[in-house]
């Protein structure tokens, strides 16, 4: 492969990179992809997919305890943590293998190794056989991100875990501290709390799930507390004193600071989920003239870096740090490279989903952000308790909220908490993409009985027309 030339080289085979490679190949480009670890990247191997498999196990476990409510009997309910983890790893492995198949099917050259960019248009790859150089007219950097580590809170894999350790635990935590209440922190808190860990979540901001609409955060917090979690907001973990027992366990004393001062609390496990940093190091980006701001590559709306023929997509190119955003950026860039005229991705049209119990999903502006931006708004709400399907499912705790521009009827944002809202949100996403108004949504017939009827009612409520409340 030394000196081989391609139309497009992709660095990183996560949901941004591998999708970019497939779209490029579909458009007739000669494509190579470089990956240093696993096809499918973090998302598929150590993120989105295996966490959902774990959470599904805890959801079933939770339902088994509720068997009596449904007229069913389940005795001696328990779980095998190793088997739960093995299922999760198996799901990840199956999908990672599927990516390999897609690369072959689309005739994409896969190079396993670590890439650098020695000069414009050149990718050097260090493989187990040595170093290979490839050239391309267009190069896409899709190297993703990793867990942020704060000084003094670094993971050791025994007492203090990152998401990776939490996905393949050596033991079940008894007393767990989760630092950070974004999607990753809350999902792991939900999983371990459901399996019986005494769980405390610490959040430096004034509320859990701080990027969500305030009403949704407040509703979710009530549910988490009802499930036995302790939630500490406006609190910082200043220090962790570790006392390992030499067998992979031990105790951690956390020094917690809030407005009242500092207290200490003892845990056997800590999960740090305090954000991510982009994998921008050791690529040679700065030498090429790429601008980097707080570990993320600065790009324009088409993911161009400002260096001719060099693009950056996905987590490395900044928020929102979501797999589906990376994939769509990959498609957009591949189409641009192939001579097309794609539309730029609008961050405000990308839904965010959190798979805790209850689930949380949102798209567009929160009520507070809409007001900040000067909109005159109409807000609608509809509770799960008013929906027949939710009651039949035994999932009557939840809320759907809509935010409209009062002048134009534009759907500015939608926010949900409750069962299966991660599936429901796409209805509003499609609506926003089609530039829907409240009138379009009101005139849409939603099937009965479904959870989706609440989406209709939340629109009707914004205009004083809710039927079942």
XYZ file of C-alpha atoms in Angstrom:
469
model
C 0.000 0.000 0.000
C 3.001 2.311 0.243
C 2.262 5.471 -1.663
C -1.239 4.332 -2.653
C -3.550 7.147 -3.700
C -7.252 7.473 -2.831
C -10.008 9.982 -3.513
C -10.837 10.104 0.175
C -9.193 8.849 3.374
C -11.139 8.721 6.636
C -9.288 8.633 9.976
C -11.453 6.903 12.580
C -14.137 4.248 12.023
C -16.771 5.392 14.523
C -20.329 6.360 13.522
C -19.006 9.460 11.769
C -16.069 7.890 9.948
C -17.524 4.586 8.780
C -20.724 6.258 7.519
C -18.656 8.881 5.648
C -16.664 6.039 4.039
C -19.835 4.182 2.955
C -21.429 7.304 1.477
C -18.193 8.178 -0.337
C -18.028 4.662 -1.813
C -21.700 4.860 -2.869
C -20.846 8.025 -4.790
C -18.061 6.267 -6.687
C -15.070 7.512 -4.675
C -12.065 5.272 -3.979
C -12.074 5.279 -0.175
C -9.702 4.130 2.590
C -10.485 4.156 6.314
C -7.916 4.009 9.133
C -8.863 2.718 12.592
C -6.520 2.155 15.530
C -8.798 -0.003 17.682
C -12.308 -1.195 16.734
C -14.527 -0.758 13.694
C -17.599 1.085 14.944
C -15.552 3.212 17.330
C -16.431 4.005 20.929
C -20.168 4.346 20.220
C -20.593 0.833 18.964
C -18.000 -0.932 21.121
C -17.862 1.029 24.389
C -20.673 3.582 24.273
C -24.158 3.943 22.824
C -24.844 0.313 21.947
C -23.445 -1.700 24.900
C -24.889 0.781 27.416
C -28.354 0.302 25.886
C -27.912 -3.479 26.192
C -27.051 -3.083 29.910
C -29.955 -0.711 30.468
C -32.338 -3.150 28.787
C -31.284 -5.824 31.304
C -31.939 -3.470 34.235
C -35.288 -2.435 32.710
C -36.413 -6.092 32.468
C -35.165 -6.686 36.031
C -37.198 -3.687 37.221
C -40.311 -5.002 35.406
C -39.862 -8.464 36.948
C -40.198 -6.861 40.377
C -43.479 -5.311 39.222
C -44.893 -8.647 37.994
C -47.733 -8.638 40.556
C -49.085 -5.334 39.112
C -49.619 -7.125 35.785
C -51.279 -10.184 37.329
C -48.082 -12.212 36.912
C -45.897 -14.214 39.300
C -42.108 -14.055 39.509
C -40.274 -15.562 42.479
C -36.627 -15.479 43.560
C -35.815 -12.633 41.159
C -32.106 -12.094 40.756
C -29.385 -11.337 38.245
C -25.970 -12.565 37.172
C -23.815 -9.468 36.563
C -21.270 -11.388 34.485
C -24.047 -12.682 32.211
C -25.570 -9.190 31.894
C -22.161 -7.824 30.846
C -21.528 -10.796 28.507
C -24.806 -10.074 26.694
C -23.847 -6.419 26.312
C -20.386 -7.308 24.959
C -21.970 -9.843 22.574
C -24.322 -7.199 21.153
C -21.355 -4.848 20.594
C -19.300 -7.607 18.958
C -22.126 -8.561 16.592
C -22.528 -4.978 15.396
C -18.781 -4.336 15.122
C -18.543 -7.413 12.874
C -21.381 -5.949 10.814
C -19.305 -2.821 10.137
C -16.487 -5.020 8.772
C -19.005 -6.615 6.411
C -20.233 -3.168 5.246
C -16.643 -2.074 4.526
C -16.082 -5.172 2.341
C -19.453 -4.817 0.599
C -18.655 -1.206 -0.329
C -15.067 -2.067 -1.394
C -13.540 0.282 1.193
C -9.862 -0.290 2.019
C -9.555 -0.804 5.786
C -6.182 -0.105 7.426
C -5.834 -0.973 11.127
C -3.259 1.324 12.698
C -2.529 4.771 14.120
C -2.695 7.672 11.670
C -0.778 10.944 11.501
C -0.881 13.777 8.972
C 2.768 14.578 8.113
C 1.748 17.073 5.408
C -1.319 18.201 3.464
C -2.938 15.379 1.511
C -0.831 12.658 3.151
C -1.786 10.112 5.833
C 0.929 8.049 7.494
C -0.280 4.897 9.275
C 1.723 2.964 11.836
C 0.529 -0.656 11.651
C 1.846 -3.845 13.230
C 3.770 -4.405 9.973
C 5.460 -0.993 9.928
C 4.554 2.422 8.535
C 2.525 2.992 5.382
C 1.886 6.256 3.542
C -1.253 7.061 1.573
C -2.344 10.168 -0.275
C -5.772 11.610 -0.990
C -7.387 14.744 -2.390
C -9.697 14.800 0.648
C -9.087 13.643 4.222
C -11.746 13.392 6.929
C -10.641 13.401 10.572
C -13.192 11.496 12.660
C -11.077 10.529 15.679
C -13.815 11.077 18.258
C -13.366 11.866 21.917
C -12.571 10.277 25.258
C -13.663 10.764 28.876
C -12.490 13.979 30.514
C -10.380 13.330 33.606
C -10.218 15.982 36.329
C -7.094 16.297 38.524
C -7.461 14.116 41.630
C -10.488 12.311 40.174
C -8.566 10.200 37.638
C -9.843 6.669 37.048
C -7.816 3.692 38.286
C -10.191 0.935 37.140
C -10.582 -0.430 40.675
C -12.125 2.226 42.904
C -12.657 5.004 40.363
C -14.157 4.078 36.989
C -14.712 5.698 33.603
C -17.619 4.625 31.373
C -15.368 1.848 30.021
C -14.825 0.251 33.430
C -18.536 0.715 34.229
C -19.474 -1.232 31.069
C -17.420 -4.262 32.057
C -17.385 -4.141 35.876
C -15.232 -6.553 37.876
C -17.742 -6.347 40.744
C -21.140 -4.913 41.630
C -20.858 -1.563 43.469
C -22.615 -1.477 46.841
C -22.275 2.242 47.499
C -21.786 4.204 44.296
C -20.909 7.841 43.620
C -21.535 9.134 40.095
C -19.820 12.451 39.305
C -21.727 14.284 36.583
C -25.414 14.053 35.641
C -25.271 14.351 31.871
C -26.499 11.464 29.728
C -23.557 9.135 30.523
C -23.630 9.730 34.291
C -27.404 9.380 34.602
C -27.540 6.227 32.458
C -24.960 4.451 34.637
C -26.600 5.770 37.830
C -29.913 4.363 36.562
C -28.410 0.968 35.659
C -26.551 0.370 38.929
C -29.301 1.860 41.118
C -31.872 -0.485 39.529
C -29.604 -3.466 40.254
C -29.445 -2.449 43.920
C -26.452 -0.135 44.366
C -26.945 2.679 46.902
C -26.403 5.484 44.359
C -25.492 9.156 44.820
C -25.234 11.551 41.870
C -23.254 14.789 42.199
C -23.838 17.653 39.740
C -21.913 20.951 39.756
C -24.750 22.820 37.985
C -28.001 23.811 39.686
C -29.923 20.798 38.340
C -29.465 17.283 36.985
C -29.461 16.848 33.197
C -28.534 20.544 32.887
C -28.900 20.726 29.079
C -32.556 19.657 29.266
C -35.595 21.871 29.774
C -35.881 22.806 33.471
C -39.340 21.200 33.861
C -38.101 17.926 32.374
C -35.040 17.933 34.673
C -37.257 18.547 37.715
C -39.666 15.753 36.722
C -36.792 13.308 36.106
C -35.142 14.192 39.432
C -38.381 13.362 41.313
C -38.448 9.944 39.636
C -34.763 9.275 40.403
C -35.283 10.199 44.072
C -38.397 7.968 44.210
C -36.184 5.118 42.932
C -33.812 5.674 45.856
C -31.061 7.790 44.274
C -29.526 10.670 46.201
C -29.120 13.745 44.002
C -26.685 16.479 45.102
C -26.902 19.599 42.921
C -24.601 22.670 43.020
C -22.014 20.322 44.518
C -18.366 19.756 43.573
C -16.170 16.746 44.334
C -12.983 18.441 45.544
C -10.946 15.355 46.372
C -11.073 11.558 46.531
C -9.123 9.722 49.248
C -8.590 6.162 48.067
C -8.017 3.225 50.403
C -7.582 0.135 48.185
C -7.849 -3.310 49.784
C -5.360 -4.909 47.371
C -8.069 -7.095 45.832
C -9.484 -4.578 43.360
C -11.853 -3.016 45.900
C -11.678 -0.876 49.015
C -13.070 2.492 50.054
C -13.124 6.010 48.642
C -13.757 9.050 50.809
C -15.202 11.853 48.698
C -14.834 15.482 49.818
C -18.025 17.218 48.649
C -18.361 21.002 48.573
C -21.614 22.948 48.272
C -22.782 26.422 49.350
C -22.839 25.322 53.008
C -19.239 24.058 53.044
C -17.406 20.745 52.737
C -18.578 17.323 53.900
C -17.202 13.828 53.372
C -18.957 10.639 52.333
C -17.676 7.103 51.881
C -18.216 4.931 48.791
C -16.822 1.669 47.424
C -17.018 2.810 43.771
C -16.899 6.135 41.931
C -17.884 6.644 38.272
C -16.502 9.836 36.738
C -18.702 11.221 33.923
C -17.613 14.855 33.734
C -17.637 15.328 29.975
C -15.358 14.499 27.084
C -12.262 15.833 25.340
C -11.540 15.536 21.629
C -8.820 13.178 20.361
C -6.825 15.930 18.652
C -3.333 15.098 19.889
C -0.467 13.464 17.954
C -2.154 13.809 14.559
C -0.102 16.760 13.322
C -3.158 19.002 12.992
C -1.592 22.180 14.408
C 1.445 21.919 12.104
C -0.943 21.857 9.131
C -2.577 25.069 10.349
C -5.762 23.571 11.849
C -7.271 25.708 14.609
C -8.057 23.847 17.841
C -10.239 25.331 20.579
C -10.520 23.477 23.922
C -9.616 20.074 22.411
C -11.993 20.455 19.468
C -11.232 21.262 15.842
C -12.747 24.541 14.661
C -14.774 24.022 11.456
C -17.325 25.851 9.354
C -20.912 24.605 8.824
C -19.654 22.112 6.196
C -17.013 20.652 8.589
C -14.152 22.297 6.631
C -11.092 23.008 8.776
C -9.745 25.888 6.707
C -6.940 23.646 5.392
C -7.691 22.683 1.784
C -9.080 19.152 1.474
C -9.138 18.536 5.249
C -12.430 18.038 7.104
C -13.319 17.187 10.736
C -16.588 15.517 11.775
C -18.279 14.153 14.898
C -17.140 14.609 18.484
C -13.770 16.071 17.464
C -15.642 18.911 15.735
C -17.594 19.873 18.878
C -21.102 19.761 20.294
C -23.586 18.208 20.225
C -21.554 15.070 21.007
C -23.951 12.590 19.460
C -23.406 9.627 17.158
C -26.246 10.587 14.824
C -24.794 14.074 14.393
C -21.443 12.502 13.428
C -23.087 10.171 10.892
C -24.994 12.970 9.183
C -21.870 15.129 9.055
C -20.070 12.170 7.457
C -22.725 11.885 4.736
C -22.678 15.645 4.156
C -18.877 15.788 3.803
C -18.737 12.730 1.512
C -21.336 14.361 -0.743
C -19.365 17.615 -0.749
C -16.134 15.782 -1.675
C -17.974 13.982 -4.500
C -19.048 17.326 -5.961
C -22.555 17.513 -4.499
C -24.347 20.429 -2.833
C -25.591 19.081 0.524
C -27.387 21.143 3.143
C -25.397 21.920 6.311
C -26.459 20.096 9.483
C -28.455 22.318 11.853
C -27.442 21.518 15.463
C -30.856 22.723 16.714
C -32.585 20.019 14.682
C -30.656 17.150 16.285
C -32.494 15.271 19.029
C -30.787 14.270 22.255
C -31.809 11.029 24.000
C -31.001 9.678 27.467
C -31.911 6.050 28.177
C -32.299 6.115 31.954
C -35.550 5.241 33.715
C -37.609 7.270 32.866
C -36.210 8.025 29.397
C -35.583 11.622 28.340
C -35.628 13.075 24.817
C -35.592 16.579 23.380
C -35.111 18.622 20.223
C -34.796 22.352 19.583
C -35.070 25.187 22.090
C -35.974 24.820 25.762
C -38.603 27.211 27.103
C -35.904 29.296 28.823
C -33.693 29.463 25.697
C -36.659 30.467 23.503
C -37.439 33.347 25.883
C -33.744 34.355 25.960
C -33.784 34.528 22.159
C -36.692 36.965 22.300
C -39.501 34.710 21.094
C -43.075 35.292 22.184
C -43.992 31.671 22.973
C -46.878 29.308 23.569
C -46.131 26.242 25.701
C -48.107 22.998 25.821
C -47.943 20.098 28.289
C -49.507 16.672 28.428
C -48.948 14.101 31.228
C -48.642 10.344 30.661
C -51.407 9.808 33.240
C -53.885 11.200 30.671
C -52.948 8.615 28.020
C -54.709 5.234 27.768
C -51.735 3.345 26.306
C -49.375 4.653 29.041
C -51.786 3.457 31.749
C -52.219 0.065 30.034
C -48.428 -0.295 29.884
C -48.138 0.560 33.580
C -46.042 3.623 32.639
C -48.181 6.521 33.846
C -45.249 8.709 34.994
C -44.157 11.117 32.284
C -44.600 14.417 30.512
C -44.566 15.800 26.954
C -43.867 19.516 26.499
C -43.989 21.653 23.343
C -42.717 25.193 22.720
C -44.153 27.235 19.799
C -43.485 30.655 18.335
C -46.756 32.458 19.129
C -46.433 34.679 16.025
C -45.743 32.046 13.337
C -46.802 28.724 14.889
C -43.279 27.309 14.330
C -42.425 24.369 16.597
C -39.354 25.753 18.409
C -38.729 22.796 20.705
C -40.131 19.585 22.173
C -39.134 17.945 25.442
C -40.211 14.618 26.898
C -39.669 12.398 29.911
C -41.231 8.938 30.291
C -41.450 5.477 28.731
C -40.203 5.174 25.111
C -39.816 8.919 24.553
C -36.493 8.238 22.779
C -38.590 6.630 20.024
C -41.367 9.260 20.101
C -39.111 12.327 19.719
C -38.476 11.605 16.041
C -42.033 12.656 15.202
C -41.225 16.186 16.309
C -37.785 16.031 14.628
C -39.424 15.202 11.278
C -41.974 17.947 11.909
C -39.235 20.523 12.450
C -37.345 19.341 9.353
C -40.526 19.866 7.304
C -40.994 23.311 8.911
C -44.286 22.275 10.421
C -46.653 24.659 12.201
C -49.049 24.001 15.070
C -51.881 23.762 12.520
C -50.137 20.931 10.610
C -49.601 18.997 13.834
C -53.160 19.573 15.052
C -54.522 18.289 11.739
C -52.361 15.161 11.828
C -54.286 12.025 12.867
C -52.375 10.055 15.522
C -53.297 6.365 15.932
C -55.129 5.186 19.054
C -54.205 3.813 21.489
C -50.553 4.920 21.307
C -48.137 6.944 23.386
C -47.767 9.201 20.335
C -51.241 10.648 20.998
C -49.624 12.634 23.818
C -47.548 14.458 21.191
C -50.821 15.605 19.594
C -52.325 16.611 22.939
C -49.204 18.600 23.945
C -49.609 20.630 20.730
C -53.340 21.127 21.343
C -52.610 22.234 24.925
C -50.278 25.006 23.739
C -53.350 26.518 22.073
C -55.871 25.772 24.844
C -57.420 22.848 22.981
C -56.252 19.720 24.869
C -58.990 17.081 24.818
C -58.008 14.671 27.574
C -56.861 16.985 30.325
